[in-house]
Amino acid sequence: AQSVTQPDIHITVSEGASLELRCNYSYGATPYLFWYVQSPGQGLQLLLKYFSGDTLVQGIKGFEAEFKRSQSSFNLRKPSVHWSDAAEYFCAVGAVSNNNDMRFGAGTRLTVKP
Amino acid sequence: EAGVAQSPRYKIIEKRQSVAFWCNPISGHATLYWYQQILGQGPKLLIQFQNNGVVDDSQLPKDRFSAERLKGVDSTLKIQPAKLEDSAVYLCASRRGTFGGEQYFGPGTRLTVT
């Protein structure tokens, strides 16, 4: 079964600084990979996804992520963080099967300092 | 298009009481999911429907949780009787197809069991 590890529980960055959130997955075949963001009291919103093809994926709100098969990683990046980016970020891996069962990481909480 | 709708948004009950949550997926989405998100954790899949059939309920505590999706559209999730450890946010998500593709999440129902 697939699994996801987000090593950083909480990250604090200054507004305008760059951001990288780490995600490592475990899955025996080519996975579907996702990054979702969750603001307080809200549902999850998809930032970006990787299914196949170009390993550098562009998403909404200026985010991007790079799939590195050799490292089993799918790290999320943003060159310049805005105060509104403060939220919880979840990495998820989906199985390439009819069930498309998806497993989420525990999340990384992002705090943005003014 | 309208998003995934859930109600109620908040619910407080005492242990051993019963509670029900409702979800209306995005129109035309064949697959519907219920997740449980305990504070500080990522969402955990409880049950997955494809149209009105159950695809995966391996992580649903069937002694107290039940779910149905009549007519392949709306769905309800019930807990009877509730325990303190059921306090969580219950998220509903839907997906258009039966293979691959992103999931769209509702705002969730926050359940507090006292």
GROMACS .gro file of C-alpha atoms in nm:
model
  228
    1ALA     CA    1   0.000   0.000   0.000
    2GLN     CA    2   0.110   0.354  -0.062
    3SER     CA    3   0.215   0.594   0.215
    4VAL     CA    4   0.328   0.954   0.247
    5THR     CA    5   0.570   1.120   0.485
    6GLN     CA    6   0.587   1.492   0.545
    7PRO     CA    7   0.893   1.532   0.770
    8ASP     CA    8   0.820   1.889   0.880
    9ILE     CA    9   0.524   1.937   1.112
   10HIS     CA   10   0.557   2.315   1.127
   11ILE     CA   11   0.757   2.564   0.921
   12THR     CA   12   0.790   2.938   0.972
   13VAL     CA   13   0.912   3.165   0.695
   14SER     CA   14   0.926   3.539   0.649
   15GLU     CA   15   0.701   3.705   0.396
   16GLY     CA   16   0.884   3.730   0.066
   17ALA     CA   17   1.118   3.442   0.145
   18SER     CA   18   1.127   3.123  -0.056
   19LEU     CA   19   0.953   2.808   0.061
   20GLU     CA   20   1.008   2.437   0.020
   21LEU     CA   21   0.782   2.176   0.182
   22ARG     CA   22   0.907   1.821   0.175
   23CYS     CA   23   0.712   1.513   0.079
   24ASN     CA   24   0.834   1.155   0.047
   25TYR     CA   25   0.615   0.873  -0.073
   26SER     CA   26   0.625   0.498  -0.079
   27TYR     CA   27   0.458   0.315  -0.363
   28GLY     CA   28   0.559   0.026  -0.580
   29ALA     CA   29   0.458   0.174  -0.913
   30THR     CA   30   0.422   0.516  -1.069
   31PRO     CA   31   0.200   0.714  -0.836
   32TYR     CA   32  -0.038   0.999  -0.878
   33LEU     CA   33   0.090   1.280  -0.654
   34PHE     CA   34  -0.097   1.578  -0.518
   35TRP     CA   35  -0.051   1.881  -0.300
   36TYR     CA   36  -0.354   2.023  -0.122
   37VAL     CA   37  -0.385   2.332   0.096
   38GLN     CA   38  -0.628   2.370   0.385
   39SER     CA   39  -0.703   2.704   0.544
   40PRO     CA   40  -0.858   2.708   0.893
   41GLY     CA   41  -1.218   2.589   0.885
   42GLN     CA   42  -1.203   2.513   0.515
   43GLY     CA   43  -1.193   2.203   0.302
   44LEU     CA   44  -0.892   2.097   0.100
   45GLN     CA   45  -0.806   2.282  -0.218
   46LEU     CA   46  -0.589   2.125  -0.485
   47LEU     CA   47  -0.268   2.319  -0.555
   48LEU     CA   48  -0.120   2.089  -0.817
   49LYS     CA   49  -0.095   1.728  -0.929
   50TYR     CA   50   0.144   1.496  -1.109
   51PHE     CA   51   0.021   1.207  -1.318
   52SER     CA   52   0.293   1.164  -1.582
   53GLY     CA   53   0.513   1.361  -1.820
   54ASP     CA   54   0.710   1.668  -1.719
   55THR     CA   55   0.839   1.617  -1.367
   56LEU     CA   56   0.816   1.988  -1.281
   57VAL     CA   57   0.453   2.072  -1.224
   58GLN     CA   58   0.308   2.422  -1.203
   59GLY     CA   59   0.009   2.487  -0.982
   60ILE     CA   60  -0.213   2.764  -0.862
   61LYS     CA   61  -0.107   3.059  -0.645
   62GLY     CA   62   0.250   3.048  -0.777
   63PHE     CA   63   0.333   2.703  -0.639
   64GLU     CA   64   0.531   2.436  -0.817
   65ALA     CA   65   0.647   2.085  -0.732
   66GLU     CA   66   0.908   1.851  -0.871
   67PHE     CA   67   0.868   1.475  -0.893
   68LYS     CA   68   1.196   1.295  -0.831
   69ARG     CA   69   1.154   0.922  -0.878
   70SER     CA   70   1.507   0.840  -0.758
   71GLN     CA   71   1.439   1.012  -0.427
   72SER     CA   72   1.070   0.917  -0.401
   73SER     CA   73   1.000   1.283  -0.339
   74PHE     CA   74   0.750   1.544  -0.451
   75ASN     CA   75   0.855   1.868  -0.280
   76LEU     CA   76   0.644   2.181  -0.303
   77ARG     CA   77   0.811   2.516  -0.369
   78LYS     CA   78   0.726   2.882  -0.395
   79PRO     CA   79   0.984   3.151  -0.470
   80SER     CA   80   0.822   3.426  -0.263
   81VAL     CA   81   0.572   3.355   0.014
   82HIS     CA   82   0.276   3.584   0.085
   83TRP     CA   83   0.106   3.623   0.422
   84SER     CA   84  -0.206   3.463   0.273
   85ASP     CA   85  -0.013   3.140   0.215
   86ALA     CA   86  -0.027   3.060   0.587
   87ALA     CA   87  -0.222   2.733   0.604
   88GLU     CA   88  -0.185   2.357   0.637
   89TYR     CA   89  -0.035   2.177   0.339
   90PHE     CA   90  -0.096   1.812   0.263
   91CYS     CA   91   0.085   1.587   0.022
   92ALA     CA   92  -0.107   1.286  -0.107
   93VAL     CA   93  -0.031   0.983  -0.318
   94GLY     CA   94  -0.292   0.803  -0.524
   95ALA     CA   95  -0.280   0.448  -0.645
   96VAL     CA   96  -0.286   0.387  -1.017
   97SER     CA   97  -0.583   0.159  -1.002
   98ASN     CA   98  -0.955   0.166  -1.049
   99ASN     CA   99  -1.001   0.251  -0.684
  100ASN     CA  100  -0.767   0.551  -0.698
  101ASP     CA  101  -0.728   0.513  -0.324
  102MET     CA  102  -0.546   0.818  -0.194
  103ARG     CA  103  -0.325   0.842   0.115
  104PHE     CA  104  -0.247   1.173   0.280
  105GLY     CA  105   0.056   1.281   0.476
  106ALA     CA  106   0.013   1.426   0.824
  107GLY     CA  107   0.050   1.778   0.691
  108THR     CA  108   0.288   2.072   0.735
  109ARG     CA  109   0.162   2.386   0.901
  110LEU     CA  110   0.305   2.701   0.744
  111THR     CA  111   0.335   3.021   0.945
  112VAL     CA  112   0.433   3.341   0.763
  113LYS     CA  113   0.610   3.614   0.959
  114PRO     CA  114   0.557   3.975   0.852
  115GLU     CA  115  -2.024   2.464  -1.117
  116ALA     CA  116  -2.129   2.426  -0.755
  117GLY     CA  117  -1.883   2.258  -0.522
  118VAL     CA  118  -1.928   1.971  -0.281
  119ALA     CA  119  -2.187   2.060  -0.018
  120GLN     CA  120  -2.189   1.927   0.337
  121SER     CA  121  -2.413   1.977   0.634
  122PRO     CA  122  -2.415   2.049   0.915
  123ARG     CA  123  -2.090   2.243   0.943
  124TYR     CA  124  -2.064   2.189   1.316
  125LYS     CA  125  -2.214   1.938   1.555
  126ILE     CA  126  -2.170   1.882   1.926
  127ILE     CA  127  -2.309   1.564   2.082
  128GLU     CA  128  -2.258   1.359   2.395
  129LYS     CA  129  -2.095   1.020   2.383
  130ARG     CA  130  -2.327   0.732   2.305
  131GLN     CA  131  -2.555   0.960   2.105
  132SER     CA  132  -2.599   0.919   1.731
  133VAL     CA  133  -2.524   1.170   1.456
  134ALA     CA  134  -2.560   1.189   1.078
  135PHE     CA  135  -2.376   1.392   0.819
  136TRP     CA  136  -2.494   1.473   0.469
  137CYS     CA  137  -2.297   1.526   0.149
  138ASN     CA  138  -2.404   1.639  -0.196
  139PRO     CA  139  -2.124   1.588  -0.449
  140ILE     CA  140  -2.056   1.789  -0.762
  141SER     CA  141  -2.313   1.708  -1.027
  142GLY     CA  142  -2.203   1.423  -1.250
  143HIS     CA  143  -1.928   1.297  -1.021
  144ALA     CA  144  -1.946   0.920  -1.004
  145THR     CA  145  -1.711   0.865  -0.712
  146LEU     CA  146  -1.771   0.989  -0.359
  147TYR     CA  147  -1.545   0.963  -0.055
  148TRP     CA  148  -1.582   1.017   0.319
  149TYR     CA  149  -1.269   1.103   0.514
  150GLN     CA  150  -1.207   1.147   0.884
  151GLN     CA  151  -0.954   1.415   0.980
  152ILE     CA  152  -0.847   1.412   1.342
  153LEU     CA  153  -0.683   1.729   1.468
  154GLY     CA  154  -0.317   1.740   1.367
  155GLN     CA  155  -0.346   1.456   1.117
  156GLY     CA  156  -0.410   1.416   0.748
  157PRO     CA  157  -0.745   1.293   0.621
  158LYS     CA  158  -0.804   0.920   0.651
  159LEU     CA  159  -1.033   0.747   0.404
  160LEU     CA  160  -1.339   0.590   0.566
  161ILE     CA  161  -1.539   0.479   0.265
  162GLN     CA  162  -1.545   0.517  -0.112
  163PHE     CA  163  -1.853   0.487  -0.333
  164GLN     CA  164  -1.864   0.448  -0.708
  165ASN     CA  165  -2.213   0.548  -0.816
  166ASN     CA  166  -2.421   0.380  -0.544
  167GLY     CA  167  -2.190   0.086  -0.478
  168VAL     CA  168  -1.921   0.058  -0.211
  169VAL     CA  169  -1.568   0.028  -0.354
  170ASP     CA  170  -1.365   0.042  -0.033
  171ASP     CA  171  -1.482   0.048   0.327
  172SER     CA  172  -1.185  -0.133   0.479
  173GLN     CA  173  -1.113   0.150   0.725
  174LEU     CA  174  -1.472   0.216   0.830
  175PRO     CA  175  -1.542   0.108   1.191
  176LYS     CA  176  -1.849  -0.088   1.093
  177ASP     CA  177  -1.961  -0.156   1.448
  178ARG     CA  178  -2.058   0.210   1.483
  179PHE     CA  179  -2.020   0.382   1.145
  180SER     CA  180  -2.245   0.335   0.845
  181ALA     CA  181  -2.280   0.514   0.515
  182GLU     CA  182  -2.506   0.500   0.216
  183ARG     CA  183  -2.535   0.664  -0.120
  184LEU     CA  184  -2.884   0.612  -0.247
  185LYS     CA  185  -2.943   0.672  -0.620
  186GLY     CA  186  -2.571   0.739  -0.667
  187VAL     CA  187  -2.591   1.106  -0.573
  188ASP     CA  188  -2.623   1.229  -0.212
  189SER     CA  189  -2.462   1.040   0.070
  190THR     CA  190  -2.505   1.019   0.446
  191LEU     CA  191  -2.255   0.905   0.706
  192LYS     CA  192  -2.387   0.796   1.044
  193ILE     CA  193  -2.220   0.727   1.376
  194GLN     CA  194  -2.412   0.529   1.637
  195PRO     CA  195  -2.315   0.534   1.919
  196ALA     CA  196  -2.048   0.804   1.916
  197LYS     CA  197  -1.730   0.783   2.119
  198LEU     CA  198  -1.500   1.058   2.239
  199GLU     CA  199  -1.236   0.954   1.984
  200ASP     CA  200  -1.480   1.023   1.699
  201SER     CA  201  -1.425   1.395   1.750
  202ALA     CA  202  -1.287   1.506   1.415
  203VAL     CA  203  -1.368   1.684   1.092
  204TYR     CA  204  -1.556   1.465   0.846
  205LEU     CA  205  -1.476   1.553   0.488
  206CYS     CA  206  -1.667   1.452   0.182
  207ALA     CA  207  -1.500   1.453  -0.160
  208SER     CA  208  -1.609   1.363  -0.511
  209ARG     CA  209  -1.438   1.277  -0.837
  210ARG     CA  210  -1.576   1.277  -1.187
  211GLY     CA  211  -1.449   0.954  -1.335
  212THR     CA  212  -1.385   0.609  -1.211
  213PHE     CA  213  -1.012   0.608  -1.284
  214GLY     CA  214  -0.761   0.874  -1.193
  215GLY     CA  215  -0.836   1.241  -1.154
  216GLU     CA  216  -0.842   1.481  -0.868
  217GLN     CA  217  -1.083   1.481  -0.579
  218TYR     CA  218  -1.284   1.789  -0.490
  219PHE     CA  219  -1.347   1.842  -0.120
  220GLY     CA  220  -1.635   1.991   0.070
  221PRO     CA  221  -1.587   2.225   0.370
  222GLY     CA  222  -1.628   1.942   0.619
  223THR     CA  223  -1.836   1.884   0.931
  224ARG     CA  224  -1.660   1.941   1.262
  225LEU     CA  225  -1.788   1.691   1.518
  226THR     CA  226  -1.722   1.732   1.888
  227VAL     CA  227  -1.815   1.443   2.118
  228THR     CA  228  -1.830   1.533   2.487
   0.00000   0.00000   0.00000
